[in-house]
XYZ file of N, CA and C in Angstrom:
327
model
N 0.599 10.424 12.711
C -0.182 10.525 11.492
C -1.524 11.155 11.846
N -1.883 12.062 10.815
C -3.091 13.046 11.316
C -4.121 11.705 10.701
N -5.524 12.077 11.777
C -6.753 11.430 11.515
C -7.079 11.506 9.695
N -7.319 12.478 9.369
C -7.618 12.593 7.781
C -6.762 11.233 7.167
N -5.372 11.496 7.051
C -4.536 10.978 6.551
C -4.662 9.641 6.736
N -5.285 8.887 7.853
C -5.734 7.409 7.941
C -7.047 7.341 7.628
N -7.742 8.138 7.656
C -9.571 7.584 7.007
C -9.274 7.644 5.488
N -8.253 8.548 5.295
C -8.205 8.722 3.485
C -7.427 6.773 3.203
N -6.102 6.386 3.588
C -5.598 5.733 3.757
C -6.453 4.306 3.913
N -7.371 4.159 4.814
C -8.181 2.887 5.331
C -9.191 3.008 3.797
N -10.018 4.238 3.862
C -10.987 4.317 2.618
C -10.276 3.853 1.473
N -8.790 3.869 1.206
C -8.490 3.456 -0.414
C -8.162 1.981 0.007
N -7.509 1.273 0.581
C -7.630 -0.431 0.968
C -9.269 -0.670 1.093
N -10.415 0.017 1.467
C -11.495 -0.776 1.674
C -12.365 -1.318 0.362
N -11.583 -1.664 -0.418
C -12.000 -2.087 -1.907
C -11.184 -3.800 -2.200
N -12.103 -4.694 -2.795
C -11.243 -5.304 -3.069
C -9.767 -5.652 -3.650
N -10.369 -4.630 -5.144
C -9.217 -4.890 -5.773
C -7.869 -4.407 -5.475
N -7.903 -3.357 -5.049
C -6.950 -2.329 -4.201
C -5.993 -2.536 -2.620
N -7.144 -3.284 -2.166
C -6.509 -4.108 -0.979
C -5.446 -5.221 -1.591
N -5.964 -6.607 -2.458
C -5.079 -7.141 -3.112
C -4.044 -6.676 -3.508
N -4.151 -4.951 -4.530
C -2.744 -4.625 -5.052
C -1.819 -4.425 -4.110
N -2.303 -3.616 -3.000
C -1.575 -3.058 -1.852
C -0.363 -4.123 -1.285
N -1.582 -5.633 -0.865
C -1.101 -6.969 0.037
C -0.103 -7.372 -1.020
N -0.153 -7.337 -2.139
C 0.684 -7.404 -3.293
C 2.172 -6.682 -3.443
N 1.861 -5.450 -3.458
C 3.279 -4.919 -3.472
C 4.061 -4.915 -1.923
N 3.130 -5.028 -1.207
C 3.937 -5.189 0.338
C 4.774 -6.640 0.325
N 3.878 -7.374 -0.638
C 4.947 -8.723 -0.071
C 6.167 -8.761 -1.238
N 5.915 -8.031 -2.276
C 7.128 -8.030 -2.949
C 8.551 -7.070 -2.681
N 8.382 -6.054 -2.345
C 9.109 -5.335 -1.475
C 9.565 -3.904 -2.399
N 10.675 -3.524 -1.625
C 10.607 -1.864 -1.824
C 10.659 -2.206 -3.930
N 11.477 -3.122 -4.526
C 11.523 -3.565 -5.533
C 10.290 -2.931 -6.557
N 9.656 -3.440 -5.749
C 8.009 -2.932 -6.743
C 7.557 -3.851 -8.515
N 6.503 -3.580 -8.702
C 6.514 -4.002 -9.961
C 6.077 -3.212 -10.902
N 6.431 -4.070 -12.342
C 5.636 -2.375 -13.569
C 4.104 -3.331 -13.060
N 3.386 -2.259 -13.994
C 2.226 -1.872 -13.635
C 1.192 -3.285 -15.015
N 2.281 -3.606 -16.074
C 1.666 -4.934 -16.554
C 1.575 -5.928 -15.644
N 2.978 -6.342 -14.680
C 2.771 -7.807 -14.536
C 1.911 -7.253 -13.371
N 2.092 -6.156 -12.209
C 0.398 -6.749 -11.509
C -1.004 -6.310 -12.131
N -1.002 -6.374 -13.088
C -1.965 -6.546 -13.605
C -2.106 -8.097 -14.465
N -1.318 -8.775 -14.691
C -1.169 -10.327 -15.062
C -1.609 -11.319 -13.676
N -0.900 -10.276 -12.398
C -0.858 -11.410 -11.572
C -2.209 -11.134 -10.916
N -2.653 -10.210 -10.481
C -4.320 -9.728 -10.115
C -5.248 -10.231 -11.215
N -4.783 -10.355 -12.441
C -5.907 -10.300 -13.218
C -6.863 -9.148 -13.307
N -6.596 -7.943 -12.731
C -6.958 -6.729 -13.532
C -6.837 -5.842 -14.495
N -7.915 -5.902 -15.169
C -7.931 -4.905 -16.792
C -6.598 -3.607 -16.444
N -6.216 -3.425 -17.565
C -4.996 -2.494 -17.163
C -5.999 -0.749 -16.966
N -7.059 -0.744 -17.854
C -7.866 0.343 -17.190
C -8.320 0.294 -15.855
N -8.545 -1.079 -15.549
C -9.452 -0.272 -13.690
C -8.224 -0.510 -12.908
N -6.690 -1.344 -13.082
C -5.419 -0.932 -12.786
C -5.226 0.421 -12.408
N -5.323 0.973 -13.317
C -4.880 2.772 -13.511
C -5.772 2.974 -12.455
N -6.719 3.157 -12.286
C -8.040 3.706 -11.629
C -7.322 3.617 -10.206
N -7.256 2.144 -9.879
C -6.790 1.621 -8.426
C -5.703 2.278 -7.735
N -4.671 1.815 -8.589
C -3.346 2.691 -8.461
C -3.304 4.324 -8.230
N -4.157 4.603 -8.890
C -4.540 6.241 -8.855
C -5.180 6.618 -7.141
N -6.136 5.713 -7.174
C -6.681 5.805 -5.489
C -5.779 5.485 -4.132
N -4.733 4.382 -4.747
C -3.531 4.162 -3.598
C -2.870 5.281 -3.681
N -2.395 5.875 -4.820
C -1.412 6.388 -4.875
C -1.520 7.871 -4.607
N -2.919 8.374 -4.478
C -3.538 9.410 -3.596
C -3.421 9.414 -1.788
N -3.860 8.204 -1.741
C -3.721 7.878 -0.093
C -1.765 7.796 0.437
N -1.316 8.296 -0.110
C 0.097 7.749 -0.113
C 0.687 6.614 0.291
N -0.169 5.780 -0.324
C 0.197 3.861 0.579
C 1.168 3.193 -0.584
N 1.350 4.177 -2.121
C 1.635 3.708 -2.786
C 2.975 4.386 -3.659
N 4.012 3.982 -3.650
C 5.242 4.947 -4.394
C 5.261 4.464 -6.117
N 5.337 5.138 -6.931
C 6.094 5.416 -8.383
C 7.425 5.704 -8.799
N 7.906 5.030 -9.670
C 8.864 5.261 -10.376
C 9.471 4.879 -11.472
N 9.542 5.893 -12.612
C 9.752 5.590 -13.802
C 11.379 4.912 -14.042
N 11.563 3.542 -14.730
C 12.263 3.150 -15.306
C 12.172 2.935 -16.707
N 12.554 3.891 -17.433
C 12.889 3.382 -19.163
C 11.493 3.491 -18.960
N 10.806 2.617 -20.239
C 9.453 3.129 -20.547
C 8.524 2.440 -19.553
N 9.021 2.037 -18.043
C 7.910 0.882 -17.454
C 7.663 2.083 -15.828
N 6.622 1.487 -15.604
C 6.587 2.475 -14.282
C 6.446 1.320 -13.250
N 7.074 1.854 -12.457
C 7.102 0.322 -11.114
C 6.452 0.954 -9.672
N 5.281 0.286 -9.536
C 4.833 0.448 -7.967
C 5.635 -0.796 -7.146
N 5.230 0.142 -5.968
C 5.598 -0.440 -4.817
C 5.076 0.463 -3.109
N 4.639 -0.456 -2.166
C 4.135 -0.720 -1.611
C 5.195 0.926 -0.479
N 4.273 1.992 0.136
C 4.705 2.831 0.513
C 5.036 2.946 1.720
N 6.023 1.585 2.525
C 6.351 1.446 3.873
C 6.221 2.312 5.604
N 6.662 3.314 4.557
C 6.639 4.288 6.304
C 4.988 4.499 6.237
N 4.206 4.882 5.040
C 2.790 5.215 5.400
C 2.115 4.048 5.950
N 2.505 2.766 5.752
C 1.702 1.464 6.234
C 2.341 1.516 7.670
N 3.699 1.864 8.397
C 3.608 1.698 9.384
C 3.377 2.608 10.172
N 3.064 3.845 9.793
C 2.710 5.103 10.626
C 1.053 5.010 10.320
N 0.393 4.333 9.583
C -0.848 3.805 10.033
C -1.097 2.861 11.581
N 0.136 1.685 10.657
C -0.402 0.787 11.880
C 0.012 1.218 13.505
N 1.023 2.579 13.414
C 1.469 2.767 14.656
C -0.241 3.546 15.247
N -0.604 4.671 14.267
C -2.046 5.663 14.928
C -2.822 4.014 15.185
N -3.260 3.250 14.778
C -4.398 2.398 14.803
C -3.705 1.555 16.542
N -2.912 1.427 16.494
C -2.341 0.863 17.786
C -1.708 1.614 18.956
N -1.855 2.926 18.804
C -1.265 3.787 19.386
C -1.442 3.475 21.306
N -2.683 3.639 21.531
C -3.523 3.597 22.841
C -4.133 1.903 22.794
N -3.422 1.052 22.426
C -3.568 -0.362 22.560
C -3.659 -0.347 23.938
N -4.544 -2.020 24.235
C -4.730 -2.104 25.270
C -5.214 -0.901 26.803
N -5.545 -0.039 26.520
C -5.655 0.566 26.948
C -4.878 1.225 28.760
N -3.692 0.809 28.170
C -2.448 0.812 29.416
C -1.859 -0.072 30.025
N -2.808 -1.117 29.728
C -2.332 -2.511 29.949
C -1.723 -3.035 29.347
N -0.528 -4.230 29.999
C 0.513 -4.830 29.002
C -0.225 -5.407 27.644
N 0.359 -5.406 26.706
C -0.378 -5.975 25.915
C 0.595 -7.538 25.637
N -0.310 -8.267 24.889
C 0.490 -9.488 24.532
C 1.440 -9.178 23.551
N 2.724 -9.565 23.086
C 3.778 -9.740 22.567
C 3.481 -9.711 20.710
N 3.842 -8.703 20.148
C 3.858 -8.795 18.737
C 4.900 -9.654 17.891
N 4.251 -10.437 17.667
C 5.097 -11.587 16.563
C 6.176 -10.813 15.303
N 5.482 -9.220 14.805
C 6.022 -8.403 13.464
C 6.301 -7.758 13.872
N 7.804 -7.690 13.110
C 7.893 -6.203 13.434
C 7.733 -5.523 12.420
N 7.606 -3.611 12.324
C 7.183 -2.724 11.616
C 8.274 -3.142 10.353
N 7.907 -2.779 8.928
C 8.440 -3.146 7.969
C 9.603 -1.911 7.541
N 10.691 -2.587 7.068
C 11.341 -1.000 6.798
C 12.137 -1.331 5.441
N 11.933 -0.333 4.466
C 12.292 -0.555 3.110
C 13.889 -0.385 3.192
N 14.043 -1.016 2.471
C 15.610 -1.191 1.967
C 15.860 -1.065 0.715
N 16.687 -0.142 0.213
C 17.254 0.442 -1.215
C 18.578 -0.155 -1.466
């Protein structure tokens, strides 16, 4: 993953509300939701919704797709783990590192 592509990426999570949506659709899965209920379950106005979604969904952390009249996000897997791979890339700096509890997430259709 090119540098741009993770400062753009880190810059759209460094917001509250946006981080929440993100931690949000990651734990619900490739599934996704329409764009009312996380806005029921965040408790965000469906205008600064749009706004948010618009900023994830620039950073490509965030996928769309229209069903019937509802649009369903969901959480954009390979970009969250080809982040977390650049951010960990040169871990430890050659040294063993300690043992990762997660493994990388992989969507299922």
């Amino acid at each position: 993953m090119e540098t741009k592509k993770v400062l753009l990426a880190l810059a759209a999570l460094a917001q509250e509300s946006r981080l929440a949506l993100f931690r949000l659709l990651v734990q619900v899965g490739p599934a996704g939701l329409a764009a009312s209920k996380i806005s029921e379950q965040l408790n965000i106005p469906p205008s600064s919704l749009s706004f948010h979604l618009k900023e994830l969904l620039h950073a490509d952390l965030v996928l769309s797709r229209q069903a019937g009249r509802f649009i369903f996000y969901s959480a954009n897997m390979a970009t969250m783990n080809q982040m977390l791979g650049f951010l960990t890339e040169n871990c430890c700096g050659g040294n063993p590192c300690s043992p990762v509890s997660v493994q990388a997430c992989v969507a299922t259709e």
